[in-house]
Amino acid sequence: MLRAGSEDCGSSFSRRYRQMIESTIEKIIEQEEQRIKDLAERIYRSVNDGGLIYAFGTGHSHMLVEEIFYRAGGIASVYPVLLSSLMLHERAVLSSKLERIDGIGEAIISDLPISSKDVVIVFSNSGSNAAVVTFADRARKRGAYVCAITSIEHSTSVEPRNKLGKKLFEVVDLTIDNHVPYGDACVKVDEITVGPLSTVCGAFIINSIIGEVVACFLRNGKNPPVFLSSNIPNGDEKNMSLVSKYRHLIPFL
């Protein structure tokens, strides 16, 4: 047990936290790799045919949406569904209440041109709240291919907070388990558990998916629409060509 106040507290925690991250990522590689590849192939076909990747998450999960949007090494066809009221920077406690209100997912979908040519990725560690579950359900009913990146352990340990009475993994076409334990935090300091895993594991999963998408483009002799860092030579020029191509579809660019 790591004792608070011990001289090596920082370094000991860092090692234990790293071990938990590494072991969880190893589970993802062992158990989710085929699903990652399957989703990447689906995304490739969608983007190649003019579709988009819609990404949605509330609370801290919204960071995974931003992780793949307008990102060096990311692809340009990502439509980020970001609503400030469901993020944390305005009023954090209120955002947690809002994501549990039935009808909010339908309202968000009603404002988006999601169709059968698109892929929708929904991030939610708990996978129980109304916003993400109803969003995913409605996106699927529109014909989009919908994937959840979620914790099966956490999701199956809680009751659904939505009128459908379902968890996120029950209303999607494909689920990728992030293998994060119930409660997210994973390292005990005395009796307090800290060190959340969902962000780092979610980032690993989604960037693995994007990497496989790029590989699909190259295998098929296509040029993948990949952003460069804007802080390298010719980065701005290359990126602006992609922005010009997608801005009419993705207004956030």
CSV table of C-alpha atoms in Angstrom, one decimal:
chain,number,residue,atom,x,y,z
A,1,MET,CA,0.0,0.0,0.0
A,2,LEU,CA,1.3,3.4,-1.0
A,3,ARG,CA,1.3,5.6,2.2
A,4,ALA,CA,0.5,9.3,1.9
A,5,GLY,CA,3.4,11.4,3.1
A,6,SER,CA,6.1,8.9,2.3
A,7,GLU,CA,9.2,10.3,0.7
A,8,ASP,CA,8.9,8.1,-2.4
A,9,CYS,CA,5.2,8.7,-2.8
A,10,GLY,CA,5.4,10.3,-6.2
A,11,SER,CA,7.7,7.9,-7.9
A,12,SER,CA,6.0,4.8,-6.4
A,13,PHE,CA,2.6,6.0,-7.5
A,14,SER,CA,3.9,6.8,-11.0
A,15,ARG,CA,5.3,3.2,-11.4
A,16,ARG,CA,2.1,1.6,-10.2
A,17,TYR,CA,0.0,3.9,-12.4
A,18,ARG,CA,2.2,3.1,-15.4
A,19,GLN,CA,1.8,-0.7,-14.7
A,20,MET,CA,-2.0,-0.3,-14.6
A,21,ILE,CA,-2.0,1.7,-17.9
A,22,GLU,CA,0.3,-0.9,-19.5
A,23,SER,CA,-1.7,-3.9,-18.4
A,24,THR,CA,-5.0,-2.4,-19.5
A,25,ILE,CA,-3.6,-1.4,-22.9
A,26,GLU,CA,-2.3,-5.0,-23.3
A,27,LYS,CA,-5.8,-6.3,-22.6
A,28,ILE,CA,-7.1,-3.9,-25.3
A,29,ILE,CA,-4.6,-5.2,-27.8
A,30,GLU,CA,-5.3,-8.8,-27.0
A,31,GLN,CA,-9.1,-8.6,-26.9
A,32,GLU,CA,-10.1,-5.6,-29.0
A,33,GLU,CA,-7.7,-5.6,-31.9
A,34,GLN,CA,-10.0,-7.3,-34.4
A,35,ARG,CA,-12.8,-4.9,-33.5
A,36,ILE,CA,-10.5,-2.0,-34.0
A,37,LYS,CA,-9.6,-3.3,-37.4
A,38,ASP,CA,-13.2,-4.0,-38.3
A,39,LEU,CA,-14.2,-0.4,-37.4
A,40,ALA,CA,-11.3,1.0,-39.3
A,41,GLU,CA,-12.3,-0.8,-42.4
A,42,ARG,CA,-15.9,0.4,-42.0
A,43,ILE,CA,-14.6,4.0,-41.5
A,44,TYR,CA,-12.4,3.7,-44.6
A,45,ARG,CA,-15.3,2.7,-46.8
A,46,SER,CA,-17.4,5.5,-45.4
A,47,VAL,CA,-14.9,8.2,-45.8
A,48,ASN,CA,-13.9,7.0,-49.2
A,49,ASP,CA,-17.5,7.2,-50.3
A,50,GLY,CA,-17.9,10.8,-48.9
A,51,GLY,CA,-19.1,10.0,-45.4
A,52,LEU,CA,-18.0,11.5,-42.1
A,53,ILE,CA,-16.9,10.2,-38.7
A,54,TYR,CA,-19.2,11.8,-36.1
A,55,ALA,CA,-17.7,11.7,-32.6
A,56,PHE,CA,-19.7,12.4,-29.4
A,57,GLY,CA,-19.0,12.2,-25.7
A,58,THR,CA,-20.0,14.1,-22.6
A,59,GLY,CA,-18.1,15.1,-19.5
A,60,HIS,CA,-14.5,14.0,-19.6
A,61,SER,CA,-15.3,11.8,-22.6
A,62,HIS,CA,-15.5,14.9,-24.8
A,63,MET,CA,-11.7,15.1,-24.6
A,64,LEU,CA,-11.6,12.0,-26.8
A,65,VAL,CA,-13.7,13.8,-29.4
A,66,GLU,CA,-11.2,16.6,-29.4
A,67,GLU,CA,-8.4,14.1,-29.5
A,68,ILE,CA,-9.2,13.1,-33.1
A,69,PHE,CA,-10.5,16.5,-34.4
A,70,TYR,CA,-8.1,18.7,-36.4
A,71,ARG,CA,-5.2,16.8,-35.0
A,72,ALA,CA,-1.7,16.2,-36.3
A,73,GLY,CA,-1.7,12.6,-37.5
A,74,GLY,CA,-5.5,12.6,-37.5
A,75,ILE,CA,-7.8,12.4,-40.5
A,76,ALA,CA,-9.8,15.4,-41.7
A,77,SER,CA,-13.2,13.8,-42.0
A,78,VAL,CA,-14.1,14.0,-38.3
A,79,TYR,CA,-17.2,15.9,-37.3
A,80,PRO,CA,-16.9,16.7,-33.5
A,81,VAL,CA,-20.2,16.8,-31.7
A,82,LEU,CA,-19.2,19.2,-28.9
A,83,LEU,CA,-21.8,21.0,-26.8
A,84,SER,CA,-20.4,23.3,-24.1
A,85,SER,CA,-23.3,22.6,-21.7
A,86,LEU,CA,-22.3,18.9,-21.7
A,87,MET,CA,-18.6,19.5,-21.2
A,88,LEU,CA,-17.0,20.8,-18.0
A,89,HIS,CA,-15.7,24.3,-18.5
A,90,GLU,CA,-18.9,26.1,-17.9
A,91,ARG,CA,-20.5,24.4,-15.0
A,92,ALA,CA,-19.3,20.9,-14.2
A,93,VAL,CA,-22.0,19.7,-11.8
A,94,LEU,CA,-24.7,21.0,-14.1
A,95,SER,CA,-23.3,19.2,-17.1
A,96,SER,CA,-23.6,15.9,-15.2
A,97,LYS,CA,-27.3,16.6,-14.5
A,98,LEU,CA,-27.9,17.6,-18.1
A,99,GLU,CA,-26.5,14.4,-19.6
A,100,ARG,CA,-29.1,12.4,-17.7
A,101,ILE,CA,-32.1,14.3,-19.0
A,102,ASP,CA,-34.2,12.2,-21.4
A,103,GLY,CA,-34.7,13.8,-24.8
A,104,ILE,CA,-31.3,15.5,-24.9
A,105,GLY,CA,-29.8,12.9,-27.2
A,106,GLU,CA,-32.7,13.2,-29.6
A,107,ALA,CA,-32.4,17.0,-29.6
A,108,ILE,CA,-28.7,16.8,-30.5
A,109,ILE,CA,-29.3,14.3,-33.3
A,110,SER,CA,-32.1,16.5,-34.7
A,111,ASP,CA,-29.5,19.2,-35.4
A,112,LEU,CA,-27.1,17.0,-37.3
A,113,PRO,CA,-27.1,15.7,-40.9
A,114,ILE,CA,-26.1,12.1,-39.9
A,115,SER,CA,-27.1,9.6,-42.5
A,116,SER,CA,-26.5,6.0,-43.6
A,117,LYS,CA,-23.2,6.9,-45.2
A,118,ASP,CA,-21.6,8.0,-41.9
A,119,VAL,CA,-19.9,6.3,-39.0
A,120,VAL,CA,-20.7,7.5,-35.5
A,121,ILE,CA,-18.4,6.9,-32.5
A,122,VAL,CA,-19.8,7.5,-29.0
A,123,PHE,CA,-17.4,7.7,-26.0
A,124,SER,CA,-18.8,7.0,-22.6
A,125,ASN,CA,-17.0,5.1,-19.8
A,126,SER,CA,-20.2,4.3,-17.8
A,127,GLY,CA,-22.4,4.0,-20.9
A,128,SER,CA,-25.6,4.6,-18.9
A,129,ASN,CA,-26.7,8.2,-19.3
A,130,ALA,CA,-29.5,9.4,-21.5
A,131,ALA,CA,-27.5,11.8,-23.7
A,132,VAL,CA,-25.1,9.1,-25.1
A,133,VAL,CA,-27.5,6.2,-25.1
A,134,THR,CA,-30.3,8.0,-26.9
A,135,PHE,CA,-27.8,9.8,-29.3
A,136,ALA,CA,-26.4,6.4,-30.3
A,137,ASP,CA,-29.8,4.8,-30.6
A,138,ARG,CA,-31.2,7.6,-32.9
A,139,ALA,CA,-28.0,7.7,-35.0
A,140,ARG,CA,-28.4,4.0,-35.6
A,141,LYS,CA,-32.0,4.4,-36.6
A,142,ARG,CA,-30.9,6.9,-39.2
A,143,GLY,CA,-28.8,4.1,-40.7
A,144,ALA,CA,-25.4,5.2,-39.5
A,145,TYR,CA,-23.0,2.6,-38.4
A,146,VAL,CA,-22.6,3.3,-34.6
A,147,CYS,CA,-19.7,2.2,-32.4
A,148,ALA,CA,-19.3,2.6,-28.6
A,149,ILE,CA,-16.0,2.9,-26.8
A,150,THR,CA,-17.0,2.2,-23.3
A,151,SER,CA,-16.2,0.2,-20.1
A,152,ILE,CA,-18.2,-3.0,-20.1
A,153,GLU,CA,-17.3,-3.6,-16.4
A,154,HIS,CA,-18.6,-0.2,-15.4
A,155,SER,CA,-21.6,-0.3,-17.6
A,156,THR,CA,-22.8,-3.7,-16.4
A,157,SER,CA,-22.3,-2.5,-12.8
A,158,VAL,CA,-24.8,0.4,-12.9
A,159,GLU,CA,-28.4,0.9,-13.8
A,160,PRO,CA,-29.4,2.7,-17.0
A,161,ARG,CA,-30.2,6.4,-16.6
A,162,ASN,CA,-32.4,6.7,-19.7
A,163,LYS,CA,-35.9,6.1,-20.9
A,164,LEU,CA,-34.8,3.2,-23.1
A,165,GLY,CA,-33.7,1.3,-20.1
A,166,LYS,CA,-30.5,0.3,-21.9
A,167,LYS,CA,-26.8,0.7,-21.8
A,168,LEU,CA,-24.7,2.2,-24.6
A,169,PHE,CA,-23.3,-1.2,-25.7
A,170,GLU,CA,-26.8,-2.5,-26.1
A,171,VAL,CA,-27.9,0.1,-28.8
A,172,VAL,CA,-24.8,0.1,-31.1
A,173,ASP,CA,-23.5,-2.0,-34.0
A,174,LEU,CA,-20.0,-2.5,-32.5
A,175,THR,CA,-18.6,-2.1,-29.0
A,176,ILE,CA,-14.9,-1.7,-28.2
A,177,ASP,CA,-14.3,-2.3,-24.5
A,178,ASN,CA,-11.7,0.0,-22.9
A,179,HIS,CA,-11.2,-2.5,-20.1
A,180,VAL,CA,-11.3,0.2,-17.5
A,181,PRO,CA,-12.5,-1.0,-14.1
A,182,TYR,CA,-15.6,0.2,-12.4
A,183,GLY,CA,-15.1,3.7,-11.1
A,184,ASP,CA,-12.3,4.5,-13.6
A,185,ALA,CA,-9.6,5.3,-11.0
A,186,CYS,CA,-7.3,2.3,-10.5
A,187,VAL,CA,-4.5,2.9,-7.9
A,188,LYS,CA,-5.1,3.0,-4.2
A,189,VAL,CA,-3.3,5.6,-2.0
A,190,ASP,CA,-4.2,4.3,1.5
A,191,GLU,CA,-8.0,4.0,1.1
A,192,ILE,CA,-8.4,6.6,-1.7
A,193,THR,CA,-8.4,5.4,-5.3
A,194,VAL,CA,-6.9,7.8,-7.9
A,195,GLY,CA,-5.3,7.5,-11.3
A,196,PRO,CA,-8.2,7.4,-13.9
A,197,LEU,CA,-7.7,5.2,-17.0
A,198,SER,CA,-10.5,6.0,-19.3
A,199,THR,CA,-8.8,9.0,-21.0
A,200,VAL,CA,-5.5,7.4,-21.7
A,201,CYS,CA,-7.0,4.1,-22.8
A,202,GLY,CA,-9.6,5.9,-24.9
A,203,ALA,CA,-6.9,7.9,-26.6
A,204,PHE,CA,-5.0,4.7,-27.3
A,205,ILE,CA,-8.0,3.1,-28.8
A,206,ILE,CA,-9.2,5.9,-31.0
A,207,ASN,CA,-5.7,6.7,-32.3
A,208,SER,CA,-5.2,3.0,-33.1
A,209,ILE,CA,-8.4,3.1,-35.1
A,210,ILE,CA,-7.2,6.2,-37.0
A,211,GLY,CA,-3.9,4.5,-37.7
A,212,GLU,CA,-5.7,1.5,-39.1
A,213,VAL,CA,-7.9,3.7,-41.2
A,214,VAL,CA,-4.8,5.3,-42.8
A,215,ALA,CA,-3.4,1.8,-43.4
A,216,CYS,CA,-6.7,0.9,-45.2
A,217,PHE,CA,-6.3,3.9,-47.5
A,218,LEU,CA,-2.8,3.0,-48.4
A,219,ARG,CA,-3.5,-0.7,-49.0
A,220,ASN,CA,-6.1,0.4,-51.5
A,221,GLY,CA,-3.8,2.9,-53.3
A,222,LYS,CA,-5.6,5.9,-51.9
A,223,ASN,CA,-4.2,9.1,-50.4
A,224,PRO,CA,-5.5,9.4,-46.8
A,225,PRO,CA,-6.7,12.9,-45.7
A,226,VAL,CA,-4.2,13.2,-42.8
A,227,PHE,CA,-3.5,16.5,-41.0
A,228,LEU,CA,0.1,17.5,-40.3
A,229,SER,CA,1.3,19.6,-37.4
A,230,SER,CA,0.7,23.2,-38.3
A,231,ASN,CA,4.0,23.9,-36.6
A,232,ILE,CA,6.2,22.2,-39.2
A,233,PRO,CA,7.3,23.5,-42.6
A,234,ASN,CA,4.4,23.3,-45.1
A,235,GLY,CA,2.0,22.2,-42.4
A,236,ASP,CA,-0.4,25.1,-42.8
A,237,GLU,CA,-0.5,24.7,-46.5
A,238,LYS,CA,-1.2,21.0,-46.5
A,239,ASN,CA,-3.9,21.4,-43.7
A,240,MET,CA,-5.6,24.2,-45.5
A,241,SER,CA,-6.1,22.1,-48.6
A,242,LEU,CA,-8.0,19.6,-46.4
A,243,VAL,CA,-9.9,22.3,-44.5
A,244,SER,CA,-11.1,23.7,-47.9
A,245,LYS,CA,-12.3,20.2,-48.9
A,246,TYR,CA,-14.2,19.5,-45.7
A,247,ARG,CA,-15.3,22.9,-44.3
A,248,HIS,CA,-18.7,22.8,-46.0
A,249,LEU,CA,-19.4,19.5,-44.3
A,250,ILE,CA,-17.7,20.3,-40.9
A,251,PRO,CA,-18.5,23.8,-39.9
A,252,PHE,CA,-16.1,23.7,-36.9
A,253,LEU,CA,-13.1,23.7,-39.2
